[in-house]
XYZ file of C-alpha atoms in Angstrom:
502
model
C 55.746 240.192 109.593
C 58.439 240.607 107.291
C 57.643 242.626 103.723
C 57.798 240.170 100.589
C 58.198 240.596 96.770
C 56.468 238.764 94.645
C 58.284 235.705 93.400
C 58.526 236.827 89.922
C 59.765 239.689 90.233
C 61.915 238.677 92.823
C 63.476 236.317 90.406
C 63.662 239.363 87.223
C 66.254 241.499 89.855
C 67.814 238.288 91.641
C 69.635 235.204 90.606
C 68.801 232.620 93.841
C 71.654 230.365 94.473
C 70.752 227.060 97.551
C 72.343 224.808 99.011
C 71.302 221.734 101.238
C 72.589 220.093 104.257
C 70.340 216.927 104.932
C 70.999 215.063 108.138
C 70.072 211.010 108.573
C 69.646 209.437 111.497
C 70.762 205.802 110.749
C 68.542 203.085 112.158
C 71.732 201.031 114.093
C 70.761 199.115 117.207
C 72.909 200.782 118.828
C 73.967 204.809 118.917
C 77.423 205.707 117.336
C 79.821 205.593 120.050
C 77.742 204.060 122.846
C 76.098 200.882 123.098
C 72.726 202.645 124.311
C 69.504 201.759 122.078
C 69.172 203.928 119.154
C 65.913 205.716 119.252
C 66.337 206.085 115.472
C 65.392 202.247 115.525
C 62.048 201.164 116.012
C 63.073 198.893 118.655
C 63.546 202.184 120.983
C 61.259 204.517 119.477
C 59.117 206.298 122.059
C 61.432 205.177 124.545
C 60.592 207.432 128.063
C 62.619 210.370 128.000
C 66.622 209.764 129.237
C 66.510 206.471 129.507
C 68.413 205.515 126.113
C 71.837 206.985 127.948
C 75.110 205.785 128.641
C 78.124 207.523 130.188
C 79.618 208.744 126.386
C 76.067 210.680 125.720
C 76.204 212.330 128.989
C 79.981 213.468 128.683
C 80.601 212.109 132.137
C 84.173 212.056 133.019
C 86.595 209.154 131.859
C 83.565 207.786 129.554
C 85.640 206.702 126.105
C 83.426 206.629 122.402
C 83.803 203.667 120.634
C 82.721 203.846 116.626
C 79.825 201.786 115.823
C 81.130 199.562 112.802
C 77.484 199.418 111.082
C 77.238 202.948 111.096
C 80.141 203.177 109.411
C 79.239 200.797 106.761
C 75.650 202.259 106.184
C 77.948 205.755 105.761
C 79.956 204.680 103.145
C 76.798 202.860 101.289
C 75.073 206.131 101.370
C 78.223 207.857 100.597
C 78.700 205.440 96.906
C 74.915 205.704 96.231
C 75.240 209.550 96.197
C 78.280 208.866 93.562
C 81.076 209.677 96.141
C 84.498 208.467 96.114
C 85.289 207.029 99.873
C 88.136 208.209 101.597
C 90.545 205.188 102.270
C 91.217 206.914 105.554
C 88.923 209.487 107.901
C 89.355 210.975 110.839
C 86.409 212.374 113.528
C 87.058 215.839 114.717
C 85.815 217.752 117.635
C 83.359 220.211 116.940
C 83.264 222.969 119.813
C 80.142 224.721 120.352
C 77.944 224.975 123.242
C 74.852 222.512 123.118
C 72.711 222.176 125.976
C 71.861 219.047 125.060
C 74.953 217.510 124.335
C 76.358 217.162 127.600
C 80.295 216.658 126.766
C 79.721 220.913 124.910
C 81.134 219.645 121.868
C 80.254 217.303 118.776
C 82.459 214.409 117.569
C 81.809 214.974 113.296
C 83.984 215.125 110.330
C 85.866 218.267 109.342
C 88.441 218.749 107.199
C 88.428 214.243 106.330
C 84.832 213.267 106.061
C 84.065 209.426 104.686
C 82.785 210.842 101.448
C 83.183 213.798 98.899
C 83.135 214.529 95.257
C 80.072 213.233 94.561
C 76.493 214.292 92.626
C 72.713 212.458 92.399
C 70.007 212.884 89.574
C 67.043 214.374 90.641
C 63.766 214.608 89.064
C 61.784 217.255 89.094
C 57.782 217.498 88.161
C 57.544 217.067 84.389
C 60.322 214.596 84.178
C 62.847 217.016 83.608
C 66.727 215.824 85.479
C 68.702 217.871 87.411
C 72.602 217.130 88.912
C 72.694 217.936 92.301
C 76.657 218.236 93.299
C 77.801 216.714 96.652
C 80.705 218.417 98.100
C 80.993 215.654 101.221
C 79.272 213.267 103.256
C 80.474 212.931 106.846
C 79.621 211.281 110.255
C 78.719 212.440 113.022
C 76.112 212.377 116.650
C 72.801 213.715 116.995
C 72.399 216.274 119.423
C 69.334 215.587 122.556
C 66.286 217.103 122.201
C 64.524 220.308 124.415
C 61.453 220.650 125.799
C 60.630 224.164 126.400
C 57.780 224.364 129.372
C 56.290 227.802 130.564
C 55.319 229.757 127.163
C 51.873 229.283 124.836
C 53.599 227.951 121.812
C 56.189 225.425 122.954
C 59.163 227.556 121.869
C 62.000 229.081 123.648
C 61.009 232.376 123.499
C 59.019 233.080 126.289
C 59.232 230.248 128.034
C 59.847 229.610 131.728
C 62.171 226.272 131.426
C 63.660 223.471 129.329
C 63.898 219.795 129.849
C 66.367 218.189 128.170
C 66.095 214.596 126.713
C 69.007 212.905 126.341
C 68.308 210.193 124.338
C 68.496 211.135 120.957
C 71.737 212.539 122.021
C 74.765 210.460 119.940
C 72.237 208.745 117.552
C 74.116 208.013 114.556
C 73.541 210.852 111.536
C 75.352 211.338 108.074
C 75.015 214.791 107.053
C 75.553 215.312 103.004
C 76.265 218.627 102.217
C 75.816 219.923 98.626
C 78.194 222.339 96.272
C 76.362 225.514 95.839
C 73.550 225.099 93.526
C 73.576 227.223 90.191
C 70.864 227.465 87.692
C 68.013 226.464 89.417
C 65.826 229.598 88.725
C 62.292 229.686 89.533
C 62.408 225.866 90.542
C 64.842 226.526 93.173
C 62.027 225.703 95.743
C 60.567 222.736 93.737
C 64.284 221.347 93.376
C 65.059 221.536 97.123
C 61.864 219.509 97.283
C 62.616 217.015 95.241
C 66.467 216.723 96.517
C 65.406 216.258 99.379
C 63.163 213.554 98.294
C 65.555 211.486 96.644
C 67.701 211.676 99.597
C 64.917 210.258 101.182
C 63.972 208.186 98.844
C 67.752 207.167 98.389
C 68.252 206.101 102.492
C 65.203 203.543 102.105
C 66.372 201.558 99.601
C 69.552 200.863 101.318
C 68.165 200.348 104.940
C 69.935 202.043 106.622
C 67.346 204.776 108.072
C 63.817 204.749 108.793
C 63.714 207.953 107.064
C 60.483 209.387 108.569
C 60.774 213.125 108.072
C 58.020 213.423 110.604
C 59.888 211.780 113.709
C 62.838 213.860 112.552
C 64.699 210.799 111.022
C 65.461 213.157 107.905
C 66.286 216.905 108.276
C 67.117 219.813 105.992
C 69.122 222.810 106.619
C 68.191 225.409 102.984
C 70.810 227.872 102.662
C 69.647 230.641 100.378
C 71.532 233.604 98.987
C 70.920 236.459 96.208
C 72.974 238.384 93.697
C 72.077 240.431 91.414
C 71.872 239.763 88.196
C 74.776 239.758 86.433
C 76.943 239.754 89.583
C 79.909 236.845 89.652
C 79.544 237.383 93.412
C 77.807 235.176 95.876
C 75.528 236.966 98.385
C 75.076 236.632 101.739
C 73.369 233.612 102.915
C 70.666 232.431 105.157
C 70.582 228.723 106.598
C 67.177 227.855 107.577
C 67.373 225.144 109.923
C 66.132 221.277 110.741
C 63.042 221.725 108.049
C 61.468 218.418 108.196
C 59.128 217.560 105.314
C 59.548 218.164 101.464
C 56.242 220.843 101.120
C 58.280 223.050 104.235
C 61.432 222.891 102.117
C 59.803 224.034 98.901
C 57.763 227.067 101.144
C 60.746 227.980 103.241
C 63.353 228.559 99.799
C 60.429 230.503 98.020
C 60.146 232.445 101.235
C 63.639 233.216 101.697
C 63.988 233.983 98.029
C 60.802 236.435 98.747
C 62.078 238.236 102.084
C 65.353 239.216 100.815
C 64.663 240.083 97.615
C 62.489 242.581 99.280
C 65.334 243.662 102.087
C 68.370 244.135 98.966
C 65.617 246.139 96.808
C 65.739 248.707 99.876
C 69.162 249.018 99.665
C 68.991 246.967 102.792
C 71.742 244.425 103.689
C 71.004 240.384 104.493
C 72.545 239.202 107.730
C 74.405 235.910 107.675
C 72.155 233.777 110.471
C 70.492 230.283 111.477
C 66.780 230.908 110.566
C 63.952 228.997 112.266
C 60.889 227.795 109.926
C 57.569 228.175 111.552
C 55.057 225.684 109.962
C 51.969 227.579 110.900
C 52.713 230.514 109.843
C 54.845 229.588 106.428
C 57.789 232.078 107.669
C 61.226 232.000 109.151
C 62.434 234.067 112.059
C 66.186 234.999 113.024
C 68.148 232.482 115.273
C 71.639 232.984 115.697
C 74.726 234.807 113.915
C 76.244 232.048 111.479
C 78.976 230.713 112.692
C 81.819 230.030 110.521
C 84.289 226.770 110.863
C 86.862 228.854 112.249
C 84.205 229.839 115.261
C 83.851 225.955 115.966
C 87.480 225.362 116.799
C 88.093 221.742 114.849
C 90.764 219.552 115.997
C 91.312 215.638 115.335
C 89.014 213.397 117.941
C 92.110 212.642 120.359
C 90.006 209.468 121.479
C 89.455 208.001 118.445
C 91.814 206.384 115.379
C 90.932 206.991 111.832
C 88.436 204.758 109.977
C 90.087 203.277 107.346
C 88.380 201.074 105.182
C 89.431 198.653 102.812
C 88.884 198.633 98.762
C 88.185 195.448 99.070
C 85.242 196.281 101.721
C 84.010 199.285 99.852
C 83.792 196.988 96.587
C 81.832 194.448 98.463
C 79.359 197.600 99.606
C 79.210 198.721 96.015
C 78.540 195.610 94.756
C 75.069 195.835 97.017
C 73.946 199.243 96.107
C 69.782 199.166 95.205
C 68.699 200.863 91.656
C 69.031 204.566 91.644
C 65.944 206.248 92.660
C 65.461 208.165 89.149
C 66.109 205.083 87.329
C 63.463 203.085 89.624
C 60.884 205.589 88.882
C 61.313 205.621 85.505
C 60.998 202.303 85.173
C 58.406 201.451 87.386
C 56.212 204.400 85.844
C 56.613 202.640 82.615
C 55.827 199.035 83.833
C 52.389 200.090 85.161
C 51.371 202.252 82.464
C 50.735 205.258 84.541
C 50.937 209.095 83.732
C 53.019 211.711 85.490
C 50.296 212.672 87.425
C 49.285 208.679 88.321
C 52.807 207.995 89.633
C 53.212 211.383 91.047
C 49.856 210.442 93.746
C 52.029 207.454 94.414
C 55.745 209.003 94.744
C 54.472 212.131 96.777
C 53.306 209.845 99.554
C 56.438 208.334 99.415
C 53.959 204.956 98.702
C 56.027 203.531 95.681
C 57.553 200.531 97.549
C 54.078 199.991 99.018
C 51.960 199.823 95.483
C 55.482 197.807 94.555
C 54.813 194.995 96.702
C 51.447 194.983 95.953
C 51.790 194.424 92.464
C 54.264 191.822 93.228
C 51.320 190.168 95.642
C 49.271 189.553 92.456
C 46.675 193.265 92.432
C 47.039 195.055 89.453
C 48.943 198.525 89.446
C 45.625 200.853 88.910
C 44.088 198.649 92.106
C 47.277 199.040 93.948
C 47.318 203.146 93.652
C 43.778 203.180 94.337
C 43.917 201.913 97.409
C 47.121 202.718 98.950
C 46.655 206.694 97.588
C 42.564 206.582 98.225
C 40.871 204.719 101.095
C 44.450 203.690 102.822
C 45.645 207.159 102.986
C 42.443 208.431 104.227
C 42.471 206.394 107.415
C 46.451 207.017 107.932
C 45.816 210.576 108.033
C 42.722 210.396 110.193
C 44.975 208.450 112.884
C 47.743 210.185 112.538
C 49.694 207.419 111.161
C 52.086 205.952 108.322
C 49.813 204.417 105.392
C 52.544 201.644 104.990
C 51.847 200.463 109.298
C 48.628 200.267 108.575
C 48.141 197.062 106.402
C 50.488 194.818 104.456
C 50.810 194.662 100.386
C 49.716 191.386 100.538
C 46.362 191.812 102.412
C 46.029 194.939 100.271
C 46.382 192.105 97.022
C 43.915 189.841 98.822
C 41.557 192.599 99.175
C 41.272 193.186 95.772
C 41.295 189.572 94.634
C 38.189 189.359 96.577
C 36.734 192.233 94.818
C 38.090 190.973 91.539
C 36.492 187.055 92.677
C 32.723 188.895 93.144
C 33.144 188.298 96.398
C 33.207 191.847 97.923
C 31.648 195.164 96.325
C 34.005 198.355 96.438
C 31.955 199.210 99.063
C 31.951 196.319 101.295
C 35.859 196.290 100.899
C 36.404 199.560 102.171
C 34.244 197.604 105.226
C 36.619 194.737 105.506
C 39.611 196.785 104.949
C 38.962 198.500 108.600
C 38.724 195.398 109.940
C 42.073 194.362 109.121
C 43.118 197.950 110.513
C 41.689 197.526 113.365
C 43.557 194.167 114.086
C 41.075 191.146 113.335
C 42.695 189.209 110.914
C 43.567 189.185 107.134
C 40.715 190.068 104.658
C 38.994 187.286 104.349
C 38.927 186.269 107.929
C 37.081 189.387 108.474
C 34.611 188.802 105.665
C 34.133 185.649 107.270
C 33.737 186.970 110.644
C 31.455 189.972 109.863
C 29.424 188.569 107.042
C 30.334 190.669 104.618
C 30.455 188.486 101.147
C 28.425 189.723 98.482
C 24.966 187.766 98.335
C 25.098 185.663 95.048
C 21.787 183.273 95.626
C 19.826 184.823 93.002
C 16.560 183.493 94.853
C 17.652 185.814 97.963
C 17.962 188.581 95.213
C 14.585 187.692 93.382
C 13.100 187.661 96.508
C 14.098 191.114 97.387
C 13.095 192.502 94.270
C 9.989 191.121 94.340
C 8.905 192.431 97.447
C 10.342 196.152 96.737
C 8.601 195.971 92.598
C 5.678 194.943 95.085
C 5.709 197.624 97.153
C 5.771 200.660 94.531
C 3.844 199.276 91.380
C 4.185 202.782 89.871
C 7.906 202.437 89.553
C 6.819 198.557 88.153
C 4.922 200.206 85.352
C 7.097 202.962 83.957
C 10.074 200.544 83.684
C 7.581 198.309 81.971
C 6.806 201.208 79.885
C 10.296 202.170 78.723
C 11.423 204.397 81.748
C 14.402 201.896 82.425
C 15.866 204.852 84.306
C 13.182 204.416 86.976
C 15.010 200.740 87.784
C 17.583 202.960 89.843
C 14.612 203.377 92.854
C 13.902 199.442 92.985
C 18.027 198.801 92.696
C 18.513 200.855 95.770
C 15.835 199.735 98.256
C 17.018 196.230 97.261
C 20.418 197.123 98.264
C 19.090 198.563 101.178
C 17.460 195.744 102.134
C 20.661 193.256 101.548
C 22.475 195.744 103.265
C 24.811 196.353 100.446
C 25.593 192.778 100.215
C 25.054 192.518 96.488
C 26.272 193.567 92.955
C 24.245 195.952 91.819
C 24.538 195.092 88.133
C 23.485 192.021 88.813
C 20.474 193.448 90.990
C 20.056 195.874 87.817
C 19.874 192.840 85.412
C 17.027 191.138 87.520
C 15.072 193.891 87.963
C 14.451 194.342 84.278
C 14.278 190.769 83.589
C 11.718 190.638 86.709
C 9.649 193.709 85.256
C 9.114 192.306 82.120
C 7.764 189.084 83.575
């Protein structure tokens, strides 16, 4: 294990300096220069291994790319919602460098003419405080395949026997933005990266152009991290910690990096410029490869393809569409429902905001709406291993709490009906229909019960009667128990006393 300073103190020697690379996988039909389905869409997601292929993604000979034309438009939307000026002309570029899964050995990107540059987004960090994030470009490019190492206890290539290689992620559609070197950041440098990363998130929703799951790999992060000393007008060396894909890793793999060679230049030691792999169960990154630089890659203009040249007239059109900014949205959602900073932040941190959204719009109130899509929702989309949003709509959610709102369900018996509609059988009041579940409001049903359970424990009967209201709670719950939770308990409460007394 690596030796660590403390964060603080790390921070009193060194002045951190990031940057981020974050890679989307558009959500096109298609990839971007073959007409094989795009496992990025949901259409082909899950898709059997190498059967999304076509001649281009295998680099068989004579096999010609042809530019997807929605993947270009979804690049230059991202490119204006990051603040980017669009290049009126850009060219792809070969990028040589051995990929086993990339079967033509080389990468058609953007080099030295990407779609977008110049460009900067607001972030938000935790307190409401804004940060500028620069953006130094934002180009096209394919997704590499996907290995399967086979033969070693972890699933990793070291000490493994073999690799499969999967093919069909290979040439999915991804823009990578890349930012300026990031100044000033201090002891948030980890919490920024989070949030950055976040918005770009965040950012790729709202347009629709990527399914932006960071847990399928839709989103990815490369954190470069460097180190001077403080003082110093030099840049240290730099470490690029590679394909991190979820906001906490991000956060845990800067303050890391800031940690490890803070600890390595306080020896007098040296940092080695190198790919870095982040291991989630262990919270630490481990040496890859020497980092190349572009030189090492050996760029030259995509022979089979002509510049992408958009018009102003198109890229006003695309402007013209752009959603609200994601900072703004917040803002002004957070104020709408009256929440704090720590109400919204439940919602934003599950990345649940368009989901309470729509609920509101359905007709639930904003507190309802955050209860259940950051309480009982959640809860079951974790236990299955799933995405609280697939699990039931906004507008069942609403339903579900008119029903509670109508007396017809207790809190309780929602949570019942609300696994029903999980588990497929209908919207929420077709399951209260079909397992019974409406609150009992026949007050003879209720007088009934409470008769029978004052009957059967007269001592409880008499202390109420004597003052002890408090004693009502034993009589409430057995006549619960015996309507099976099919009532309101105040109303149960108010009976019992009124029954006590008689």
């Amino acid at each position: 294990m690596a030796t660590l300073m403390d964060f603080d103190k790390a921070l009193e020697m060194f002045e951190p300096v990031i940057g981020l690379e974050v890679h989307i996988e558009l959500n096109t039909r298609t990839k971007m220069f073959s007409a094989a389905g795009n496992p990025a869409n949901n259409e082909f997601h899950g898709a059997e291994p190498n059967t999304l292929v076509a001649p281009v993604d295998l680099g068989l000979p004579g096999a010609m790319p042809v530019v997807n034309r929605e993947a270009v438009l979804s690049s230059i939307s991202l490119g204006l919602a990051l603040g980017c000026s669009i290049a009126p002309s850009s060219r792809f570029a070969r990028k040589n460098y051995f990929y086993p899964d990339l079967g033509k050995n080389y990468q058609i990107s953007q080099y030295d003419e990407p779609i977008a540059f110049e460009g900067s987004v607001e972030v938000e960090l935790e307190g409401g405080d804004l940060v500028t994030i620069p953006i130094e470009r934002a180009h096209m490019e394919e997704d590499a395949g996907k290995l399967t190492h086979v033969g070693g206890s972890t699933g990793r290539i070291q000490g493994a026997s073999s690799s499969l290689v999967d093919y069909n992620r290979a040439g999915v559609p991804l823009v990578e933005i890349v930012t300026k070197p990031i100044f000033g950041a201090e002891h948030r440098a980890p919490e920024l990266a989070k949030a950055y990363l976040g918005t770009i998130r965040d950012i790729a929703r709202a347009l629709g152009i990527s399914e932006a799951r960071m847990e399928r790999g839709n989103v990815r992060c490369d954190a470069n991290v460097s180190l001077r000393p403080r003082g110093a007008e030099k840049l240290g060396t730099r470490t690029e910690t590679k394909n991190v894909n979820s906001m906490r890793s991000v956060e845990r793999a800067v303050r890391y990096e800031i940690r490890r060679q803070a600890a390595i230049l306080a020896a007098g030691g040296a940092i080695t410029q190198e790919t870095r792999h982040w291991h989630e169960d262990t919270g630490e990154t481990s040496p890859g490869r020497p980092k190349s630089d572009a030189d090492d890659y050996r760029y030259f203009p995509e022979p089979d393809l002509l510049p992408v040249a958009p018009s102003a007239e198109l890229i006003e059109e695309l402007r013209g569409k752009l959603p609200e900014a994601p900072v703004a949205r917040r803002r002004r959602l957070k104020a709408e429902w009256g929440f704090t900073d720590l109400e919204f932040q439940d919602v934003a941190n599950g990345a649940l905001v368009d989901a309470v959204e729509q609920t509101v719009a359905a007709g639930a109130s904003p507190a309802s709406a955050r209860k259940w899509w950051t309480g009982e929702i959640t809860r079951i989309a974790n236990a299955e291993g799933r995405e609280a949003e697939t699990l039931v709509s906004p507008a069942h959610v609403a339903e579900l709490q008119g029903l509670i709102d109508a007396g017809t369900l207790t809190d309780k018996l929602a949570r019942q009906v609300l696994e029903g509609v999980v588990a497929g059988e209908g919207a929420p009041q077709a399951v209260v229909d079909a397992r019974g579940l409406a609150v009992v409001s026949d007050d003879g049903a209720l007088i009934a019960a409470i008769d029978e359970a004052l009957a059967a424990q007269p001592d409880v009967l008499e202390k109420i009667r004597g003052g002890k209201v408090q004693a009502a709670g034993a009589i409430i719950g057995a006549v619960m128990k015996a309507m099976k939770g099919q009532a309101d308990a105040a109303r149960v409460r108010e009976l019992v006393i009124e029954r006590a007394g008689a």
